[in-house]
Short mmCIF file of C-alpha atoms in Angstrom, two decimals:
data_model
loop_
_atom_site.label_atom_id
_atom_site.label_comp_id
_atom_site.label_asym_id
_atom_site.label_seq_id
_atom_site.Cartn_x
_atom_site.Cartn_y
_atom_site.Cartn_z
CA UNK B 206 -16.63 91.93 52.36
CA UNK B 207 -17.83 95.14 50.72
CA UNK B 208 -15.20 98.28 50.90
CA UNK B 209 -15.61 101.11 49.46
CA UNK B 210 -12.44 103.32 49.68
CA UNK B 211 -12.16 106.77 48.75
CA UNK B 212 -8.58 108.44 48.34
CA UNK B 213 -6.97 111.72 46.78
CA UNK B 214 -8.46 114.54 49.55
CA UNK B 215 -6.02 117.28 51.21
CA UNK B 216 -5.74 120.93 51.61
CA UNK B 217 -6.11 122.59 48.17
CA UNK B 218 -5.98 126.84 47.09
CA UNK B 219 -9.25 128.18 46.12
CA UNK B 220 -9.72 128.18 42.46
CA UNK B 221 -7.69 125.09 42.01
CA UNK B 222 -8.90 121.13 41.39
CA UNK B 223 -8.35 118.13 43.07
CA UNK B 224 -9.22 114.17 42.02
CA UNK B 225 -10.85 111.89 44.59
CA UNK B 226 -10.82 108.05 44.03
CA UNK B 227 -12.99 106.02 45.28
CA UNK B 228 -11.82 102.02 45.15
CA UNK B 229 -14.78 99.56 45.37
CA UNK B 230 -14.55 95.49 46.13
CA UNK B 231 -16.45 92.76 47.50
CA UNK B 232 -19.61 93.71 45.19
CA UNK B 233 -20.48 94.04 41.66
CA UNK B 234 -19.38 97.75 41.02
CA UNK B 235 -20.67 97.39 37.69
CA UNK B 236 -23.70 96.87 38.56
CA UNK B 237 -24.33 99.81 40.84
CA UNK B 238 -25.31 103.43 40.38
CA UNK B 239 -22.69 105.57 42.40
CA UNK B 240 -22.50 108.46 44.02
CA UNK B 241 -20.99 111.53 46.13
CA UNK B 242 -22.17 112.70 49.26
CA UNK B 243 -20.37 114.94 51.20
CA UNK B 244 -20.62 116.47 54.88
CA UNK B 245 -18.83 119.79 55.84
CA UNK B 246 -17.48 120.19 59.39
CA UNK B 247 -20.39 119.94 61.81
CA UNK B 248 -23.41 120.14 59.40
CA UNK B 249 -25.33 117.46 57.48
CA UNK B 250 -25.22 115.71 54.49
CA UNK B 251 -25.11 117.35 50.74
CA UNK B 252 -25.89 115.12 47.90
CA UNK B 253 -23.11 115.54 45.06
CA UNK B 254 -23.60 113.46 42.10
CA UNK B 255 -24.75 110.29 40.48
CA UNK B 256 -23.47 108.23 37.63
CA UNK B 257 -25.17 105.72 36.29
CA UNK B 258 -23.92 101.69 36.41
CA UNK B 259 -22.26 101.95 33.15
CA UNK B 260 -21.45 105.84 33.46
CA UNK B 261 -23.55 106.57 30.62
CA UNK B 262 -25.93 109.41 32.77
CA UNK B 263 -24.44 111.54 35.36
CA UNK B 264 -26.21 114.36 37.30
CA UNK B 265 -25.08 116.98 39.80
CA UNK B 266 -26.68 118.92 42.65
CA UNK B 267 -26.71 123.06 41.96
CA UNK B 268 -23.83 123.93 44.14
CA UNK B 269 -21.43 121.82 41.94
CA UNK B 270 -23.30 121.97 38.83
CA UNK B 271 -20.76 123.07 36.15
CA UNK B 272 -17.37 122.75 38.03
CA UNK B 273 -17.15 118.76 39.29
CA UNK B 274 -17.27 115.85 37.11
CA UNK B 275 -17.99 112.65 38.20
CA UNK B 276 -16.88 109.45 36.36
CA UNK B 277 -15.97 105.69 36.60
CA UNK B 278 -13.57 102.82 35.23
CA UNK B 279 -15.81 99.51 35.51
CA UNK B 280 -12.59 97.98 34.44
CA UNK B 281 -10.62 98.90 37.77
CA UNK B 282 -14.02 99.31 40.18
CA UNK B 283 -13.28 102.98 40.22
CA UNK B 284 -15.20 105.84 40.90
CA UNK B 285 -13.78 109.19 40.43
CA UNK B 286 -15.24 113.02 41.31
CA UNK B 287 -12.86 115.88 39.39
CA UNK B 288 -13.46 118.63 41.36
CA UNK B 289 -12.37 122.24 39.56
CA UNK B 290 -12.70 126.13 40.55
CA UNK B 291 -12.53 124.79 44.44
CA UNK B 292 -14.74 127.45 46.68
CA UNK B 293 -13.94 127.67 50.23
CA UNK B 294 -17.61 125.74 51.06
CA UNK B 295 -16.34 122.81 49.50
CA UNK B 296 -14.84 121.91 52.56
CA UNK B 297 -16.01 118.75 53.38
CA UNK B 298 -15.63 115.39 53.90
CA UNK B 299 -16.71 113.29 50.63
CA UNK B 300 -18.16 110.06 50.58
CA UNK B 301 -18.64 107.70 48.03
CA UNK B 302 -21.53 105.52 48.00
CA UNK B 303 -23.07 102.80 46.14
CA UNK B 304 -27.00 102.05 44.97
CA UNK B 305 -29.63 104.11 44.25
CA UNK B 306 -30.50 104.89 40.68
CA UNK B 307 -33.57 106.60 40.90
CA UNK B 308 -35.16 103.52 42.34
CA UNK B 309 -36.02 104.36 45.97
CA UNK B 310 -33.17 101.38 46.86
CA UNK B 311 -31.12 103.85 49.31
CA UNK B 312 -27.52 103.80 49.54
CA UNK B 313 -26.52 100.29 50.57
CA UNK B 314 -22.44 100.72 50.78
CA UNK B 315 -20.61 103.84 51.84
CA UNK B 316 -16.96 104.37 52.19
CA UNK B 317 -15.09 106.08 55.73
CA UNK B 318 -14.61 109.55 53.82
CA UNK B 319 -12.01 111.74 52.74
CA UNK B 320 -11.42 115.33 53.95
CA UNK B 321 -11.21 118.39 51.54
CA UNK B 322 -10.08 121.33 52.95
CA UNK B 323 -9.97 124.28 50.61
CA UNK B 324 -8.30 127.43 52.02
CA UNK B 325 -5.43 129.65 50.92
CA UNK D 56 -34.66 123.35 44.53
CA UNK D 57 -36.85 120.50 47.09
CA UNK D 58 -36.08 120.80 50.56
CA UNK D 59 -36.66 118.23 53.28
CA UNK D 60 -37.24 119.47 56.68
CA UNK D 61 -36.56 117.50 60.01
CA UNK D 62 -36.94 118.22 63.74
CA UNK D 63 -33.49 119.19 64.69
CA UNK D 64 -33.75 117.01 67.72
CA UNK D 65 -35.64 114.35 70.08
CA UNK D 66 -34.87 112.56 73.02
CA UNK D 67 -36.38 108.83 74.33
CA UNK D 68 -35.97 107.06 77.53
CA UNK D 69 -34.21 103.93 76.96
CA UNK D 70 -36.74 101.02 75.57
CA UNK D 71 -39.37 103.45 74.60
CA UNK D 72 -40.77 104.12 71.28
CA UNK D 73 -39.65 107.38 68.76
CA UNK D 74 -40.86 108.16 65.45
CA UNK D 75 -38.52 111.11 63.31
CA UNK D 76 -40.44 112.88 60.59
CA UNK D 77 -38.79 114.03 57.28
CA UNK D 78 -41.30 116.81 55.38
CA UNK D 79 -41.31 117.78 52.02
CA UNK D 80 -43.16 117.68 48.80
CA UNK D 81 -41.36 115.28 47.14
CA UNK D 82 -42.28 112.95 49.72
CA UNK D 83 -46.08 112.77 47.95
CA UNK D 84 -44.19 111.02 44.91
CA UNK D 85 -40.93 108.99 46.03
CA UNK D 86 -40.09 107.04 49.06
CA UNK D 87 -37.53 108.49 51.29
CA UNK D 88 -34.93 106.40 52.63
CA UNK D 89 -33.23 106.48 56.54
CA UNK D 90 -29.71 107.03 57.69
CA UNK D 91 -28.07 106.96 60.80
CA UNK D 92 -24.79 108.09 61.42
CA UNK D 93 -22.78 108.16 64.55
CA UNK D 94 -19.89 110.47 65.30
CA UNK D 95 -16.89 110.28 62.92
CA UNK D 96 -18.79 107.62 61.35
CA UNK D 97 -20.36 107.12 57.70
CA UNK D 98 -24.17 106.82 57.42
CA UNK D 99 -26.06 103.52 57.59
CA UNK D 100 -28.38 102.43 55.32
CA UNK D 101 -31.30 101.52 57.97
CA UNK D 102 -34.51 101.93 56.06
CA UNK D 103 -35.22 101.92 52.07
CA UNK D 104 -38.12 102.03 50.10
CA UNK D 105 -41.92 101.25 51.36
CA UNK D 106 -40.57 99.92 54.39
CA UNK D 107 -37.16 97.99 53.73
CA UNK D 108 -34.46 97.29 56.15
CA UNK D 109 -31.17 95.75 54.83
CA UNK D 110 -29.51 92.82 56.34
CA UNK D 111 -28.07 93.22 59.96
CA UNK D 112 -30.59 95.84 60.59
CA UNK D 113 -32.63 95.32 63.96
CA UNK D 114 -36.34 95.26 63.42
CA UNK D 115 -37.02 97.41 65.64
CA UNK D 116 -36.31 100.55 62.68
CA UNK D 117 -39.25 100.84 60.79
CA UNK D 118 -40.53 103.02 57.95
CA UNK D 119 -43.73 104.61 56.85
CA UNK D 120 -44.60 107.51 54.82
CA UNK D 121 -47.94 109.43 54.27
CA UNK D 122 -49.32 112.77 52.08
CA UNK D 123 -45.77 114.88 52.31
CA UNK D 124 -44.43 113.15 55.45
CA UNK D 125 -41.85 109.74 55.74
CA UNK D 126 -41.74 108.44 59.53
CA UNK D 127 -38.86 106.31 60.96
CA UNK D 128 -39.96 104.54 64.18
CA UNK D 129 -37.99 103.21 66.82
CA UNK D 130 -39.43 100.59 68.68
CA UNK D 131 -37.57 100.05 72.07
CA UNK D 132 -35.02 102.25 71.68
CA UNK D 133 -31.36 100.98 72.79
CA UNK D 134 -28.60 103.29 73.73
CA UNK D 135 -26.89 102.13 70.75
CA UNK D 136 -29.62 104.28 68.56
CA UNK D 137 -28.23 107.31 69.94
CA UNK D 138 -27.12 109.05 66.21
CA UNK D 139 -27.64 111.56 63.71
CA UNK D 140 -30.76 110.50 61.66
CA UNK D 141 -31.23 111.75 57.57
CA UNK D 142 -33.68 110.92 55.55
CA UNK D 143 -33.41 111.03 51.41
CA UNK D 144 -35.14 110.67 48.28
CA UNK D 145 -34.93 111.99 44.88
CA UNK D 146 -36.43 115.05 43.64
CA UNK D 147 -39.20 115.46 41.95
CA UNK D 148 -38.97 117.52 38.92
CA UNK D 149 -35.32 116.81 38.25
CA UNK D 150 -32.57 113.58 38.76
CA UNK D 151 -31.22 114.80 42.00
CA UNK D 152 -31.54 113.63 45.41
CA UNK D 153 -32.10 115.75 48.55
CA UNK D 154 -31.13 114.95 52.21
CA UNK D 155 -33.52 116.01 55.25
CA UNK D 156 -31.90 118.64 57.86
CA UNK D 157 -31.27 115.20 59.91
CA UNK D 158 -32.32 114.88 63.83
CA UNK D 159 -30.07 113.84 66.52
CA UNK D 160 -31.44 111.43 68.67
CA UNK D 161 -30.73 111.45 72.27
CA UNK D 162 -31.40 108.51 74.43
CA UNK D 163 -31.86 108.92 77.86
#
């Protein structure tokens, strides 16, 4: 079956970086555009960023814009977000999700979450 | 950059019919697409596109979307539907994708 499974969050300084993984399987990863959505404590959902299928185009929303990178490894159906210059409201819980490129298809596949907590 | 704006909340009786609104100007050009999302839970793909539910999604979600509004209906409401609902769609004027305030729905 489809899993998506995201990895690498935990309490972090502000200022510092942190890697989250994201592992997909039971679909073809290559195939989909990716992205990160994240949620902080109580509130609703942020879009992140988007990379395309073959990680050729990536885009980011403004409050990231400049300090996270997103990326992928078809080769090991990974999805990676490098996350720099952490700011206290990047506490969150990040989600990966698979689908939409600009095509109105939604998010089909999303994985349980991982929490980043950024405080000193 | 776009905003989409939702009622915060809404309440149904059990087996009656809701519709949640999602507002916003990029709504004239793109579909938006429907999540729900239960506590501690990740969202759920329920509605995509024109009017598109994926598989293992009860027909009784639908979709519809006019001028700057998208509509999710629920038709019968089951206590199961009881959720945080988000709508989402791409912006207009640059490759990014919003998310709607989202509405919790309450049913009674």
């Amino acid at each position: 079956q489809v899993q998506l499974v995201e990895s690498g969050g935990g309490v972090v300084q502000p200022e510092r970086s942190l890697r989250l993984s994201c592992a997909a399987s039971g679909f073809s990863f290559s195939s989909y555009g990716m992205h990160w959505v994240r949620q902080a404590p109580g509130k609703g959902l942020e879009w992140v960023a988007v990379i395309s299928y073959d990680g050729s185009n990536r885009y980011f929303g403004d409050s990231v814009k400049g300090r996270f990178t997103i990326s992928r490894d078809n080769s090991k159906n990974t999805l990676y977000l490098q996350m720099n210059s952490l700011r206290p409201e990047d506490t969150a819980v990040y989600y990966c999700a698979a689908g939409e490129w600009f095509d109105s298809s939604g998010y089909s596949y999303w994985g349980q979450g991982t929490l980043v907590t950024v405080s000193s | 950059s776009s905003e989409l704006t939702q009622d915060p909340a809404v309440s149904v009786a059990l087996g009656q019919t809701v519709r949640i609104t999602c507002q916003g100007d990029i709504l004239r050009k793109y579909y938006a697409s429907w999540y729900q999302q239960k506590p501690g839970q990740a969202p759920v793909l329920v509605i995509y596109g024109k009017n598109n539910r994926p598989s293992g999604i009860p027909d009784r979600f639908s979709g519809s979307s006019s001028g700057n509004t998208a509509s999710l209906t629920i038709t019968g409401a089951q206590a199961e539907d009881e959720a945080d609902y988000y709508c989402n769609s791409r912006d207009t004027n640059s490759n990014r994708y919003v998310f709607g305030t989202g509405t919790k729905v309450t049913v009674l």
